[in-house]
Amino acid sequence: MKNNTKKLLLALCLSSTFSSVSFATEEEKQSAVSANITIANDYVWRGKTQSDDKKTIQGGLDWDAGNGFALGIWGSNIADGSEFDYYGSYSGEVGDIGYEVGYITYRYSKDATGNRLNFDEAYVGASYGDFGLTYYKGSGKKTLEVGDYIEVSYGTSINDIDISLTAGKYSEAVKGDSSDYKVYGVSLGKSYDGLDYALGFAKVKDSDNSAAYNTLNEKNTMFSISKSF
């Protein structure tokens, strides 16, 4: 599931930040449109596999207006069909503080008639130096109940290797339903010969130790190769 934070190195994908418009020279203007494609051993989102621990192919298209506004679409195969995310955002800076607000819609091919799996999120994030904090407010489209999510992150680079640390927490979708959990992740990334390589590990700690589903205290190791255009 794509957004400014989700599909970075840890998720191995819309995260997935929007490309910035820049000017190399007055005569050479770079395109505001960018695209990306990724192959990975697994599609992991917020610590949990979405592809049942199987290989995945993902891709996205982004448009940056150059004034803080951006739009995009991102898609991936999942365990039982496909997922497409549509998102828009506005970002800027106030002094040393960076900020971003946005909205994401998640759409799934499974049960498309009832749309019971589809949901939306509004988010607001801030960054200072190498640290970031983002809060997501979830909204189910039909009967699906969606919890809110908050994530803190730290990213740096050592010898051209990008290092990312994240910690997040889901709130209960419905009070008392034990759907909340915590997730911790670390990832390494490096660009070489026009390709981006990422290796990550994520661990989930569910709040309900009696849960009968296979995501209980899930652990995932992810590797991906990406190309941006």
Short mmCIF file of C-alpha atoms in Angstrom, two decimals:
data_model
loop_
_atom_site.label_atom_id
_atom_site.label_comp_id
_atom_site.label_asym_id
_atom_site.label_seq_id
_atom_site.Cartn_x
_atom_site.Cartn_y
_atom_site.Cartn_z
CA MET A 1 0.00 0.00 0.00
CA LYS A 2 1.58 3.05 -1.29
CA ASN A 3 2.34 6.40 0.30
CA ASN A 4 5.10 8.70 1.40
CA THR A 5 6.09 6.41 4.26
CA LYS A 6 4.66 2.93 3.58
CA LYS A 7 6.52 1.99 0.45
CA LEU A 8 10.00 3.22 1.26
CA LEU A 9 12.82 0.75 1.84
CA LEU A 10 11.12 -1.09 4.67
CA ALA A 11 7.99 -1.88 2.70
CA LEU A 12 10.16 -2.47 -0.35
CA CYS A 13 8.09 -0.57 -2.81
CA LEU A 14 4.12 4.36 -2.13
CA SER A 15 6.11 4.68 0.53
CA SER A 16 7.52 5.89 -3.03
CA THR A 17 8.09 9.47 -2.27
CA PHE A 18 6.94 11.92 -4.87
CA SER A 19 9.58 13.12 -7.30
CA SER A 20 10.52 16.76 -7.14
CA VAL A 21 10.54 19.02 -10.14
CA SER A 22 13.94 20.57 -10.72
CA PHE A 23 15.76 22.53 -13.39
CA ALA A 24 19.16 21.36 -14.56
CA THR A 25 19.57 24.43 -16.74
CA GLU A 26 17.29 27.06 -18.14
CA GLU A 27 17.17 25.12 -21.39
CA GLU A 28 16.75 21.63 -19.89
CA LYS A 29 13.59 21.15 -17.86
CA GLN A 30 13.08 17.82 -16.12
CA SER A 31 9.74 16.13 -16.41
CA ALA A 32 7.22 16.49 -13.60
CA VAL A 33 6.10 12.91 -14.28
CA SER A 34 8.06 9.94 -12.94
CA ALA A 35 7.49 6.20 -12.84
CA ASN A 36 8.86 3.24 -10.92
CA ILE A 37 8.77 -0.54 -11.08
CA THR A 38 9.78 -3.04 -8.38
CA ILE A 39 10.22 -6.79 -8.10
CA ALA A 40 10.40 -8.24 -4.59
CA ASN A 41 10.37 -11.58 -2.80
CA ASP A 42 7.36 -10.42 -0.74
CA TYR A 43 4.94 -7.52 -0.41
CA VAL A 44 5.14 -6.42 3.21
CA TRP A 45 3.06 -3.50 4.45
CA ARG A 46 3.35 -2.24 8.00
CA GLY A 47 5.06 -5.44 9.01
CA LYS A 48 2.60 -7.93 7.53
CA THR A 49 2.76 -9.80 4.24
CA GLN A 50 0.13 -8.90 1.67
CA SER A 51 1.20 -11.50 -0.90
CA ASP A 52 1.25 -14.57 1.35
CA ASP A 53 5.08 -14.57 1.38
CA LYS A 54 5.21 -14.83 -2.42
CA LYS A 55 6.99 -12.79 -5.07
CA THR A 56 5.42 -9.54 -6.21
CA ILE A 57 5.67 -7.04 -9.05
CA GLN A 58 4.77 -3.44 -8.29
CA GLY A 59 4.74 -0.16 -10.14
CA GLY A 60 3.71 3.44 -9.80
CA LEU A 61 3.27 6.71 -11.65
CA ASP A 62 3.72 10.10 -9.94
CA TRP A 63 3.12 13.71 -10.94
CA ASP A 64 4.71 16.61 -9.08
CA ALA A 65 3.36 20.11 -9.72
CA GLY A 66 6.56 21.66 -8.43
CA ASN A 67 4.74 23.80 -5.86
CA GLY A 68 4.22 21.21 -3.12
CA PHE A 69 1.26 19.41 -4.68
CA ALA A 70 1.62 15.84 -6.00
CA LEU A 71 -0.59 13.03 -7.27
CA GLY A 72 0.09 9.36 -7.92
CA ILE A 73 -1.11 5.83 -8.54
CA TRP A 74 0.57 2.62 -7.41
CA GLY A 75 -0.31 -1.05 -7.91
CA SER A 76 0.75 -4.52 -6.83
CA ASN A 77 -0.37 -8.12 -6.92
CA ILE A 78 -1.51 -9.45 -3.54
CA ALA A 79 -2.36 -12.88 -2.17
CA ASP A 80 -5.82 -13.01 -3.73
CA GLY A 81 -5.90 -10.46 -6.54
CA SER A 82 -4.55 -6.98 -7.04
CA GLU A 83 -4.33 -3.68 -5.20
CA PHE A 84 -4.32 -0.14 -6.59
CA ASP A 85 -3.68 2.93 -4.47
CA TYR A 86 -4.47 6.50 -5.47
CA TYR A 87 -3.00 9.39 -3.52
CA GLY A 88 -2.48 13.11 -3.36
CA SER A 89 -0.39 15.26 -1.07
CA TYR A 90 0.92 18.69 -0.27
CA SER A 91 4.34 19.17 1.32
CA GLY A 92 6.54 22.04 2.37
CA GLU A 93 8.89 23.39 5.01
CA VAL A 94 8.68 25.83 7.88
CA GLY A 95 12.21 26.64 8.95
CA ASP A 96 13.92 23.32 9.70
CA ILE A 97 10.62 21.42 9.94
CA GLY A 98 9.29 19.59 6.92
CA TYR A 99 5.61 18.69 6.69
CA GLU A 100 3.24 16.72 4.46
CA VAL A 101 -0.51 16.18 4.42
CA GLY A 102 -2.21 13.75 2.10
CA TYR A 103 -5.02 11.36 1.30
CA ILE A 104 -4.78 7.75 0.08
CA THR A 105 -7.47 5.43 -1.28
CA TYR A 106 -6.79 1.68 -1.28
CA ARG A 107 -8.73 -0.37 -3.83
CA TYR A 108 -8.75 -4.19 -4.17
CA SER A 109 -9.91 -6.49 -6.94
CA LYS A 110 -11.23 -9.08 -4.47
CA ASP A 111 -14.87 -8.58 -3.57
CA ALA A 112 -14.98 -5.61 -5.93
CA THR A 113 -18.80 -5.56 -6.00
CA GLY A 114 -19.22 -5.04 -2.26
CA ASN A 115 -16.00 -3.05 -1.85
CA ARG A 116 -15.74 -4.41 1.69
CA LEU A 117 -11.94 -4.40 1.63
CA ASN A 118 -11.55 -0.90 0.26
CA PHE A 119 -10.57 1.85 2.67
CA ASP A 120 -9.08 5.34 2.80
CA GLU A 121 -6.52 7.13 4.94
CA ALA A 122 -5.82 10.79 5.58
CA TYR A 123 -2.37 11.49 6.98
CA VAL A 124 -0.17 14.25 8.31
CA GLY A 125 3.56 13.99 8.80
CA ALA A 126 6.49 16.06 10.00
CA SER A 127 10.24 15.69 9.77
CA TYR A 128 13.23 17.27 11.43
CA GLY A 129 16.67 16.33 10.25
CA ASP A 130 16.79 12.53 9.92
CA PHE A 131 13.70 11.95 12.08
CA GLY A 132 10.09 11.67 10.97
CA LEU A 133 6.64 11.24 12.52
CA THR A 134 3.44 10.42 10.57
CA TYR A 135 -0.14 9.85 11.72
CA TYR A 136 -2.74 8.07 9.53
CA LYS A 137 -6.48 8.31 10.13
CA GLY A 138 -8.28 5.29 8.63
CA SER A 139 -11.79 5.09 7.20
CA GLY A 140 -13.54 1.91 5.96
CA LYS A 141 -15.69 2.24 2.84
CA LYS A 142 -18.29 -0.41 3.69
CA THR A 143 -18.41 -2.69 6.73
CA LEU A 144 -14.63 -2.75 7.17
CA GLU A 145 -13.42 -1.11 10.37
CA VAL A 146 -10.02 0.56 10.04
CA GLY A 147 -7.74 1.52 12.91
CA ASP A 148 -5.47 4.55 12.99
CA TYR A 149 -1.72 4.19 12.61
CA ILE A 150 1.23 6.23 13.86
CA GLU A 151 4.86 5.72 12.85
CA VAL A 152 8.21 7.20 13.82
CA SER A 153 11.23 6.84 11.58
CA TYR A 154 14.92 7.57 11.37
CA GLY A 155 16.94 7.52 8.18
CA THR A 156 20.58 8.16 7.44
CA SER A 157 23.28 7.20 4.94
CA ILE A 158 26.66 5.62 5.66
CA ASN A 159 29.13 5.01 2.83
CA ASP A 160 26.37 5.38 0.21
CA ILE A 161 24.17 2.84 2.00
CA ASP A 162 20.80 4.16 3.11
CA ILE A 163 19.69 2.98 6.55
CA SER A 164 16.09 3.24 7.75
CA LEU A 165 14.64 2.44 11.19
CA THR A 166 10.88 2.52 11.82
CA ALA A 167 8.50 1.81 14.68
CA GLY A 168 4.73 1.98 14.33
CA LYS A 169 1.52 1.19 16.19
CA TYR A 170 -2.01 0.42 15.01
CA SER A 171 -4.90 1.37 17.24
CA GLU A 172 -7.87 -0.96 17.67
CA ALA A 173 -10.35 -0.65 14.82
CA VAL A 174 -13.15 -1.19 17.35
CA LYS A 175 -12.60 -0.75 21.06
CA GLY A 176 -11.86 -4.12 22.64
CA ASP A 177 -11.39 -6.06 19.38
CA SER A 178 -7.61 -6.63 19.94
CA SER A 179 -6.80 -5.66 16.34
CA ASP A 180 -4.03 -3.29 17.46
CA TYR A 181 -0.38 -4.23 17.05
CA LYS A 182 3.12 -2.79 16.99
CA VAL A 183 5.63 -3.14 14.18
CA TYR A 184 9.38 -2.59 14.10
CA GLY A 185 11.57 -2.51 11.03
CA VAL A 186 15.06 -1.92 9.71
CA SER A 187 16.18 -1.69 6.10
CA LEU A 188 19.29 -1.11 4.02
CA GLY A 189 19.27 0.37 0.54
CA LYS A 190 21.83 1.10 -2.16
CA SER A 191 21.70 2.36 -5.74
CA TYR A 192 24.00 0.72 -8.27
CA ASP A 193 24.16 0.96 -12.05
CA GLY A 194 20.74 2.59 -12.35
CA LEU A 195 18.93 0.17 -10.03
CA ASP A 196 17.86 0.51 -6.38
CA TYR A 197 18.42 -2.49 -4.10
CA ALA A 198 16.79 -2.85 -0.67
CA LEU A 199 17.00 -5.42 2.11
CA GLY A 200 14.73 -5.17 5.12
CA PHE A 201 13.40 -6.96 8.17
CA ALA A 202 10.11 -6.32 9.97
CA LYS A 203 8.65 -7.77 13.16
CA VAL A 204 5.04 -7.53 14.31
CA LYS A 205 3.91 -7.78 17.92
CA ASP A 206 0.16 -8.43 18.11
CA SER A 207 -1.69 -7.34 21.22
CA ASP A 208 -3.80 -10.52 21.40
CA ASN A 209 -1.59 -13.54 22.06
CA SER A 210 -4.57 -15.86 21.55
CA ALA A 211 -5.18 -14.68 17.95
CA ALA A 212 -5.89 -17.58 15.61
CA TYR A 213 -4.62 -15.98 12.40
CA ASN A 214 -1.15 -16.53 10.95
CA THR A 215 0.01 -12.93 11.37
CA LEU A 216 0.49 -13.38 15.11
CA ASN A 217 3.92 -11.94 15.94
CA GLU A 218 4.80 -12.12 12.26
CA LYS A 219 8.40 -11.71 11.05
CA ASN A 220 9.34 -10.91 7.47
CA THR A 221 12.57 -10.48 5.53
CA MET A 222 12.26 -8.56 2.27
CA PHE A 223 14.51 -7.97 -0.73
CA SER A 224 13.64 -5.82 -3.72
CA ILE A 225 15.10 -4.38 -6.91
CA SER A 226 13.60 -1.16 -8.26
CA LYS A 227 13.99 1.07 -11.28
CA SER A 228 12.84 4.68 -11.54
CA PHE A 229 12.20 6.56 -14.77
#
